[in-house]
PDB file of C-alpha atoms in Angstrom:
ATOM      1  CA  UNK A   1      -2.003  -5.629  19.676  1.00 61.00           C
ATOM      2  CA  UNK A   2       0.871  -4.940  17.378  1.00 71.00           C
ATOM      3  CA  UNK A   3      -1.702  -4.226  14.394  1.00 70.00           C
ATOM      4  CA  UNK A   4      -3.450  -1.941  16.855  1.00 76.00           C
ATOM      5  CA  UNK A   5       0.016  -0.124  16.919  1.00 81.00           C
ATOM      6  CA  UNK A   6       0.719  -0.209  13.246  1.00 75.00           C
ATOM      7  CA  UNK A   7      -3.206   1.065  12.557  1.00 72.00           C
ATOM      8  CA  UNK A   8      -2.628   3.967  14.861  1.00 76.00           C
ATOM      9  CA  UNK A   9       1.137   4.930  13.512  1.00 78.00           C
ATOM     10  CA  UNK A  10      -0.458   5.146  10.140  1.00 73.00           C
ATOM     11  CA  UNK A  11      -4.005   6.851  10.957  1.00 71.00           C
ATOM     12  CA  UNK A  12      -2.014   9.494  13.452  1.00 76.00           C
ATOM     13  CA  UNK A  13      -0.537  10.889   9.763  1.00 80.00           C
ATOM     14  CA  UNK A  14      -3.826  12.492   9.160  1.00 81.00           C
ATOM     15  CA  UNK A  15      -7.433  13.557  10.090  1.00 79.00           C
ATOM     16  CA  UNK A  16      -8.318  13.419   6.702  1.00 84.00           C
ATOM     17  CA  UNK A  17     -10.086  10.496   5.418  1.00 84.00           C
ATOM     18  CA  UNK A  18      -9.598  10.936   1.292  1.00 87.00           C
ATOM     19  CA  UNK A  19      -5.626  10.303   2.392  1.00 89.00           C
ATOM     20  CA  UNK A  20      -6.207   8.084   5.585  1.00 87.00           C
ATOM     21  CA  UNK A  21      -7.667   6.320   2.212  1.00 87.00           C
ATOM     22  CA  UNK A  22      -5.084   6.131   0.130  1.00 91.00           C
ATOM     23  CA  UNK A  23      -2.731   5.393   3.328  1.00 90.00           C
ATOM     24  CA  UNK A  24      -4.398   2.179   4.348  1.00 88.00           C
ATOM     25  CA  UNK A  25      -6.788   1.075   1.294  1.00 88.00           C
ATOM     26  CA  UNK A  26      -4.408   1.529  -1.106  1.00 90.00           C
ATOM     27  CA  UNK A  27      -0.383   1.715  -0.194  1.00 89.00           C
ATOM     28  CA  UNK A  28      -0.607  -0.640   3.336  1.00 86.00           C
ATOM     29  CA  UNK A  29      -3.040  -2.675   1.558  1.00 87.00           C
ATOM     30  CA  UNK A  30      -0.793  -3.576  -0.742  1.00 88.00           C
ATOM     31  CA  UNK A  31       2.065  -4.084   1.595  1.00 86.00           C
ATOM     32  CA  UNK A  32      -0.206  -6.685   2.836  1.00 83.00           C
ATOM     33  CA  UNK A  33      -1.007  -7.975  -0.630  1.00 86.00           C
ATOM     34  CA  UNK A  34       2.634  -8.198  -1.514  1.00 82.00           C
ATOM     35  CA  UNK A  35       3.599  -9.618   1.731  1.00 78.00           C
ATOM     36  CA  UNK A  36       0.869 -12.803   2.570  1.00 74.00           C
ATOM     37  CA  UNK A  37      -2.239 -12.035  -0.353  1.00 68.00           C
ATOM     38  CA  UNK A  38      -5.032 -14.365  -0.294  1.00 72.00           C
ATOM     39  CA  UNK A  39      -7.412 -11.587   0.556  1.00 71.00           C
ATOM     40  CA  UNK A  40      -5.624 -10.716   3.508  1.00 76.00           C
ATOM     41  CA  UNK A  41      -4.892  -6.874   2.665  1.00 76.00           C
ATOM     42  CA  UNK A  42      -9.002  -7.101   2.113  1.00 81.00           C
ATOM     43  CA  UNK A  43      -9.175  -8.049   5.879  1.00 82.00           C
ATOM     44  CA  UNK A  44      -6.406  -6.160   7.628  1.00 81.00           C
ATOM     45  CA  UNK A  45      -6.959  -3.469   5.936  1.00 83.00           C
ATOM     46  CA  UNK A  46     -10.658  -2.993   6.179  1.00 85.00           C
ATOM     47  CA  UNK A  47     -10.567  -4.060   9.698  1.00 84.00           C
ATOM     48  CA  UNK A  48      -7.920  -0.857  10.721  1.00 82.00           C
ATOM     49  CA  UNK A  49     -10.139   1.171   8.836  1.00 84.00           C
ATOM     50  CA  UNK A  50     -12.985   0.656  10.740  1.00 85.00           C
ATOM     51  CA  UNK A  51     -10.724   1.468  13.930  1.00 79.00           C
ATOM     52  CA  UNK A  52     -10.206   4.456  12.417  1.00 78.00           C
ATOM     53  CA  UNK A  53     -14.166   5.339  12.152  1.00 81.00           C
ATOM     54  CA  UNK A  54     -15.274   4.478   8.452  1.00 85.00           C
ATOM     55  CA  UNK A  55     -18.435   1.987   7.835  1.00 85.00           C
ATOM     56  CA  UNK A  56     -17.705  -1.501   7.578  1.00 86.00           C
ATOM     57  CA  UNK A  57     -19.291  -1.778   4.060  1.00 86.00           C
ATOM     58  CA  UNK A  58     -17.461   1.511   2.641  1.00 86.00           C
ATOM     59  CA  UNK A  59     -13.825   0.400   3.983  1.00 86.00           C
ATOM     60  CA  UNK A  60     -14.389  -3.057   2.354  1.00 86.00           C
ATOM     61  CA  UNK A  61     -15.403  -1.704  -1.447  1.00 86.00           C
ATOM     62  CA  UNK A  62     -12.206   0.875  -0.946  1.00 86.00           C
ATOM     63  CA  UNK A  63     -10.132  -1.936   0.001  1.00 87.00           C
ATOM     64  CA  UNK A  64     -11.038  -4.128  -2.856  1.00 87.00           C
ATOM     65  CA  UNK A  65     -11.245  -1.232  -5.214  1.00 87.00           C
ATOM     66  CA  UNK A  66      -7.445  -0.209  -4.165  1.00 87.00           C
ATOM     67  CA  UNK A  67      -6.280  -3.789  -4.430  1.00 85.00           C
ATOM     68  CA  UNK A  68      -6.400  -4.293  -7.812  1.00 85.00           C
ATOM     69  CA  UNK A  69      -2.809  -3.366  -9.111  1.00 81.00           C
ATOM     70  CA  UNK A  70      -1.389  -4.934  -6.710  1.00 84.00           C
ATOM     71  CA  UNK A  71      -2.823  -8.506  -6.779  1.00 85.00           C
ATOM     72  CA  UNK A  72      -0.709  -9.249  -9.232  1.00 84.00           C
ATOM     73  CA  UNK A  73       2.006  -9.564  -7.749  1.00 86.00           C
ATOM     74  CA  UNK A  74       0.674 -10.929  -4.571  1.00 78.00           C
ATOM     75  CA  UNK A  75       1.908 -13.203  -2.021  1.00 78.00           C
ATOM     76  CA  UNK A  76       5.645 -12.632  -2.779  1.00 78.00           C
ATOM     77  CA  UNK A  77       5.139 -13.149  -6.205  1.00 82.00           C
ATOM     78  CA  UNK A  78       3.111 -16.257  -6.137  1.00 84.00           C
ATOM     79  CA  UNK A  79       0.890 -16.115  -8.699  1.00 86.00           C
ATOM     80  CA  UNK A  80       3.547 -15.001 -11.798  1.00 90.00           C
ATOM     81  CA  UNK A  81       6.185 -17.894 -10.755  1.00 88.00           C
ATOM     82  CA  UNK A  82       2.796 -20.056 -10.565  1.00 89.00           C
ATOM     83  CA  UNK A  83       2.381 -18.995 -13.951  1.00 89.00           C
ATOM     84  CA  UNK A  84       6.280 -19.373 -15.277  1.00 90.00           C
ATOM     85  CA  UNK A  85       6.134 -22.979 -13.829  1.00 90.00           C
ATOM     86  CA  UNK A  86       3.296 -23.831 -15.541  1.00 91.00           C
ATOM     87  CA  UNK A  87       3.405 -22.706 -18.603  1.00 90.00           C
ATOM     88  CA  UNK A  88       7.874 -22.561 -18.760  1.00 87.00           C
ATOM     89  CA  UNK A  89       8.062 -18.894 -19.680  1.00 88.00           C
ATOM     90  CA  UNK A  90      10.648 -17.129 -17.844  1.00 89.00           C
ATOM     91  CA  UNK A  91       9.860 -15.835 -14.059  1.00 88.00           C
ATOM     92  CA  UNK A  92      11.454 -12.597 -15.248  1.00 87.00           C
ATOM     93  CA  UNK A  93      10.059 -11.859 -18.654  1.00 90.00           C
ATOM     94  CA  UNK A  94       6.560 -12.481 -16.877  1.00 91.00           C
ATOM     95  CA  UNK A  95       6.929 -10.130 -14.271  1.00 90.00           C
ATOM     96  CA  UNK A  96       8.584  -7.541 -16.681  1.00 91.00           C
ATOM     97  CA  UNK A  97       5.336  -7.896 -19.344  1.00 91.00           C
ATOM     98  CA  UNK A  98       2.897  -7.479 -16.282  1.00 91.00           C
ATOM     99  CA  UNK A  99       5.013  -4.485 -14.457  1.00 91.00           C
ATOM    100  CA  UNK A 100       4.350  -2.936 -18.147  1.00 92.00           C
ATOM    101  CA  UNK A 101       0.755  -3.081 -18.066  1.00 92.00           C
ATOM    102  CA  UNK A 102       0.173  -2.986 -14.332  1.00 91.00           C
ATOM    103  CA  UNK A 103       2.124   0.020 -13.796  1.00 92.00           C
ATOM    104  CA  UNK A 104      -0.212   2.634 -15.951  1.00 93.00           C
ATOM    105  CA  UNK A 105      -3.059   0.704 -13.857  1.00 92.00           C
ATOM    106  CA  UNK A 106      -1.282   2.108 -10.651  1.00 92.00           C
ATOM    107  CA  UNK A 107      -0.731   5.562 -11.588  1.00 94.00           C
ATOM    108  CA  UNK A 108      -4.568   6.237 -11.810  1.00 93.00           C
ATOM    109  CA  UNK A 109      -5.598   3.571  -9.694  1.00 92.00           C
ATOM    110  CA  UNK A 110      -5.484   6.021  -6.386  1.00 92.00           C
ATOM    111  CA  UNK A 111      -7.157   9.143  -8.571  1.00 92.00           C
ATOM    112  CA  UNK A 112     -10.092   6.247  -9.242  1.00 91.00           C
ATOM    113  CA  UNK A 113     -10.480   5.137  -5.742  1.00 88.00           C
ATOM    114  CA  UNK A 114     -11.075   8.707  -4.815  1.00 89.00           C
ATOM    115  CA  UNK A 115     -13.009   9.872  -7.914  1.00 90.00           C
ATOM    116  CA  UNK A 116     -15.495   6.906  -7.283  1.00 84.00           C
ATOM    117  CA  UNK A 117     -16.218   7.190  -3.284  1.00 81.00           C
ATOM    118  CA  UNK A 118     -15.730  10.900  -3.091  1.00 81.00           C
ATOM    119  CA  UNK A 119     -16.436  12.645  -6.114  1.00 85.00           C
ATOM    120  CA  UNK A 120     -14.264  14.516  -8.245  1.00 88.00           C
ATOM    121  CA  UNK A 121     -14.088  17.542  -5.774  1.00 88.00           C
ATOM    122  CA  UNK A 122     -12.549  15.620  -3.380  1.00 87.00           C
ATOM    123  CA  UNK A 123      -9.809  14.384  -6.225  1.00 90.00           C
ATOM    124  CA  UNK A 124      -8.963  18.034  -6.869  1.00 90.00           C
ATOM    125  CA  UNK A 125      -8.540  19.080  -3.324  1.00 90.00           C
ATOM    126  CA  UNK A 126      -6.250  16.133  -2.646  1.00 91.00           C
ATOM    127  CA  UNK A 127      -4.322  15.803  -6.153  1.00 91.00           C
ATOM    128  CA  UNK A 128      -0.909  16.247  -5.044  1.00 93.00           C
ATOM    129  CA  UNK A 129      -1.065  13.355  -3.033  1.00 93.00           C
ATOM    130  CA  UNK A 130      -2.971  11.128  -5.905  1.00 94.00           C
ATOM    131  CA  UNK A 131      -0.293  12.224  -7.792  1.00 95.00           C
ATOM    132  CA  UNK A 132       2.732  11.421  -5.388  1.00 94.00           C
ATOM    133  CA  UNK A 133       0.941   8.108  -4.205  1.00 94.00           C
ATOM    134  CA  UNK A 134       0.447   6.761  -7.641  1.00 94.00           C
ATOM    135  CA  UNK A 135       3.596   8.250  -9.345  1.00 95.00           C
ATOM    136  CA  UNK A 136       5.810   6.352  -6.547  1.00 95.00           C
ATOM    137  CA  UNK A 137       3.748   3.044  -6.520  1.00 95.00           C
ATOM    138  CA  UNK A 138       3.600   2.946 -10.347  1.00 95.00           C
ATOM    139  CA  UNK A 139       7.297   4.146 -11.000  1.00 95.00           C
ATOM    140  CA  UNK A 140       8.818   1.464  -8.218  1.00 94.00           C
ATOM    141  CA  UNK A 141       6.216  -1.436  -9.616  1.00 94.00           C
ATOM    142  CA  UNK A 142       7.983  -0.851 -13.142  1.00 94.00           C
ATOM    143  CA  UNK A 143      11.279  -1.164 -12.413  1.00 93.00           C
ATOM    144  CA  UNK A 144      11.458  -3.493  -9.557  1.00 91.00           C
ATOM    145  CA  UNK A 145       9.565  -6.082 -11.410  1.00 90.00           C
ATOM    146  CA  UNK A 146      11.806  -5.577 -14.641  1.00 90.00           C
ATOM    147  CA  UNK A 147      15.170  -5.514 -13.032  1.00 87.00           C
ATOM    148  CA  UNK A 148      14.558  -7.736  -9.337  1.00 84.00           C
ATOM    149  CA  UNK A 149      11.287  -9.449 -10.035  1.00 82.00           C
ATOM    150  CA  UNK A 150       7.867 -10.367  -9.018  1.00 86.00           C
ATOM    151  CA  UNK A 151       8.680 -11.461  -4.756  1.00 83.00           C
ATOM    152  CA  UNK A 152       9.422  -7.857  -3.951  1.00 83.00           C
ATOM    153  CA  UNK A 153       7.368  -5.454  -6.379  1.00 87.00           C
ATOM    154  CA  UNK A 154       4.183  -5.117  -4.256  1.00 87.00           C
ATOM    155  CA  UNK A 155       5.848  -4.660  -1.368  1.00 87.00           C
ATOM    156  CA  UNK A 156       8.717  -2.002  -2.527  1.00 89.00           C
ATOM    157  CA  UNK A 157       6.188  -0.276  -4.508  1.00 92.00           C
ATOM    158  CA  UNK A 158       3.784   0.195  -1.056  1.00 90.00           C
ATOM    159  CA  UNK A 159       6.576   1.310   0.775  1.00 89.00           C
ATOM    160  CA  UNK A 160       7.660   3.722  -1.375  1.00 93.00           C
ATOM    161  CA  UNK A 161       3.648   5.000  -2.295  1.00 93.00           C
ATOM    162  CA  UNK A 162       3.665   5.227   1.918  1.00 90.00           C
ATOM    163  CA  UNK A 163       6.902   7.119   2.172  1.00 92.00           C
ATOM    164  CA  UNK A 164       5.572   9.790  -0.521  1.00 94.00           C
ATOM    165  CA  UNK A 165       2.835  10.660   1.276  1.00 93.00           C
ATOM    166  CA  UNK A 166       4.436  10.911   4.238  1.00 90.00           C
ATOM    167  CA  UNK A 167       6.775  13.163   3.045  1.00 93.00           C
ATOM    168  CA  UNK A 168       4.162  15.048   1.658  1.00 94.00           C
ATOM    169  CA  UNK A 169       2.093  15.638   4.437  1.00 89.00           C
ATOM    170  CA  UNK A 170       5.273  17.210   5.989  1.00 88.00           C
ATOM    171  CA  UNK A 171       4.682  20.244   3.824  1.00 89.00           C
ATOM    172  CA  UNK A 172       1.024  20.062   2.405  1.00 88.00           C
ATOM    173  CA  UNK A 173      -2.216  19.563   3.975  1.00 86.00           C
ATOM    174  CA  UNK A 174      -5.784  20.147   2.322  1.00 86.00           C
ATOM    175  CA  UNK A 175      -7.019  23.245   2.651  1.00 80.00           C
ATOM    176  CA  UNK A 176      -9.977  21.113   4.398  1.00 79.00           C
ATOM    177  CA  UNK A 177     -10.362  18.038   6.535  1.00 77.00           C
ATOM    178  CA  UNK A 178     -12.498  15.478   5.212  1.00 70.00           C
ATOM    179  CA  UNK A 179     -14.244  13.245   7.965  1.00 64.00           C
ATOM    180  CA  UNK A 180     -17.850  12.622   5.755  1.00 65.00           C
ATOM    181  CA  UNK A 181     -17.066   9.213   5.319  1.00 59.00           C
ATOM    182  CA  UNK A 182     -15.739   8.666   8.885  1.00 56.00           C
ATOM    183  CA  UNK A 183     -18.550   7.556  11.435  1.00 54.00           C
ATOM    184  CA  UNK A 184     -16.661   8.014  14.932  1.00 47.00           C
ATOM    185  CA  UNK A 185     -14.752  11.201  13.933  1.00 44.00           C
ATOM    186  CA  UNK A 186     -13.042  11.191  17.729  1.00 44.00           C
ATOM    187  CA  UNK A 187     -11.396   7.808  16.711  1.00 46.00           C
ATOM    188  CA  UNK A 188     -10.278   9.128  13.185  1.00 42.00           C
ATOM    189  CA  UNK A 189      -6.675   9.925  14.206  1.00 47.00           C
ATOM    190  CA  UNK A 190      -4.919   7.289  16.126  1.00 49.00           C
ATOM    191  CA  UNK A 191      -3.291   6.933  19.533  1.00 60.00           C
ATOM    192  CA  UNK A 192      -0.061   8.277  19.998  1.00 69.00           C
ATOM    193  CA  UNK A 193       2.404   6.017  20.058  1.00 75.00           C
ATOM    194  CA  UNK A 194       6.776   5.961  21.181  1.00 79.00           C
ATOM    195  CA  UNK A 195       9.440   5.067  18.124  1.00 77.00           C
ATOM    196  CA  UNK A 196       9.801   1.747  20.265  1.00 81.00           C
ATOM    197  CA  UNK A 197       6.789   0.761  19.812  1.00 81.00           C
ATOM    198  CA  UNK A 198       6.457   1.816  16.389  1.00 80.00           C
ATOM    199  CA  UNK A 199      10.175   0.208  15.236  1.00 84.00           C
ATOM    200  CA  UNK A 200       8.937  -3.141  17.299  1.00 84.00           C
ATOM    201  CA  UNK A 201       5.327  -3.439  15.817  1.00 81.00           C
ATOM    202  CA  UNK A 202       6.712  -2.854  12.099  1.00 80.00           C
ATOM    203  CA  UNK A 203       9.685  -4.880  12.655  1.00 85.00           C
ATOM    204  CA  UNK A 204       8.638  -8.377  11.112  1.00 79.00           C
ATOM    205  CA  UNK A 205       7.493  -6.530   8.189  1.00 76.00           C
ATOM    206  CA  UNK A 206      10.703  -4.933   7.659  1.00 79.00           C
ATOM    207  CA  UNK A 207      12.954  -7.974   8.497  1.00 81.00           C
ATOM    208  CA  UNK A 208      10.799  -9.692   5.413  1.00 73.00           C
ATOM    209  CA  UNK A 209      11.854  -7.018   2.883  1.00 72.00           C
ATOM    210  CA  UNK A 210      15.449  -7.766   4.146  1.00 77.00           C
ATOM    211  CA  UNK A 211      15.129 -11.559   3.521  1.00 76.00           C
ATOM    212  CA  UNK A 212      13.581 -11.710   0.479  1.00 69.00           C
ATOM    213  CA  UNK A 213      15.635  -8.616  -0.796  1.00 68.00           C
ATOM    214  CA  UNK A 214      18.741 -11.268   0.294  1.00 72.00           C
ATOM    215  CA  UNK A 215      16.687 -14.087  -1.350  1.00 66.00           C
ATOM    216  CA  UNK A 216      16.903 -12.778  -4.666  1.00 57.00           C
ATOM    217  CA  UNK A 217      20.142 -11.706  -4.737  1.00 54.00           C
ATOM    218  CA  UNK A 218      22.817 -13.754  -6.802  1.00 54.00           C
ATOM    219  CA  UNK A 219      25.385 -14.913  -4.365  1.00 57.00           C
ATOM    220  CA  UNK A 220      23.074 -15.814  -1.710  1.00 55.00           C
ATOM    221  CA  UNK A 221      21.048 -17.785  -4.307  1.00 56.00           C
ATOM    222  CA  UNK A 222      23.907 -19.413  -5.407  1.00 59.00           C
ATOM    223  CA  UNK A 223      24.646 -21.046  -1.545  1.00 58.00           C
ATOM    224  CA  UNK A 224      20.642 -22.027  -1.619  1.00 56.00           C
TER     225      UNK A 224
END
């Protein structure tokens, strides 16, 4: 039920289904990659998707398309302090070398994901948010996984790729609504919803950034 909430609070941004898209596919997708991985953001995010109206098949390739920046650093970090303990490199110069080459990945990673299911019309009417959604994603992945590490990159860099665009949409809209992709266009913009609600179904999410945020800093590691 709560995913039914959190599906709706994010589809009732917009009507439009290059950014629903980038919304879901791409920036909550990786929230979800960041947060559990193992091909859950696939599932989740596919699955609201389809809620909102696009084909099973189609929401699927978007969602493994979009996820594949942020795998990475999936699963709080999993698979880069798998890789320091293995091989004894250092957690933090791994996640710095892969932030480096990840990050130009992310920028055009969004501008891909539309070129490739919509054509490069659709990337033209939509570029300012390709541009804010991988600009924030790519800028946050950088420096959070230089200066905090790999445990909170995906997920900072998701919620800062969602924030952009919805601070975007507060002033820009495309000039037209895309629903070509979207098979039940009635269901394409989700049930309204009260802040309650919304605050209570994102809430678990949020009280995760604060614990692994507190998890990785110094003087609470140093009472561990």
């Amino acid at each position: 039920a709560q995913f039914e909430v959190i599906k709706d609070s994010i589809g009732s941004i917009t009507a439009d289904a290059r950014l629903q898209a980038l919304l879901i596919a791409f920036a909550f997708g990786a929230f979800l990659e960041g947060c559990a991985g193992f091909r859950t953001p696939v599932a989740v995010a596919a699955a609201m998707m389809v809620g909102l109206g696009f084909a099973p098949l189609y929401a699927s390739s978007l969602c493994l398309l979009a996820n594949t920046a942020p795998v990475a650093f999936g699963s709080i970090g999993i698979p880069i302090v798998t890789l320091a303990a293995v091989t004894g490199l250092s957690v933090r110069g791994l996640s710095s070398d892969i932030g480096m080459i990840c990050a130009p990945v992310s920028f055009f990673l969004p501008a891909y994901l539309i070129l490739v299911t919509c054509g490069r019309a659709a990337v033209r009417a939509v570029w300012p948010a390709v541009l804010a959604c991988g600009a924030a994603f790519a800028v946050v992945q950088f420096f959070v996984s230089r200066s905090i590490g790999p445990q909170l990159t995906d997920i900072l860099s998701s919620l800062s790729a969602m924030a952009a665009l919805v601070l975007l949409l507060r002033f820009w809209q495309p000039a037209e609504i895309d629903t070509t992709h979207v098979t039940v266009s009635e269901r394409s913009v989700g049930r309204e919803h009260t802040a309650g609600e919304v605050w209570f179904a994102w809430m678990p999410y949020a009280l995760l950034v604060v614990f692994v945020l507190a998890w990785g800093f110094g003087p609470v590691q140093a009472l561990l």
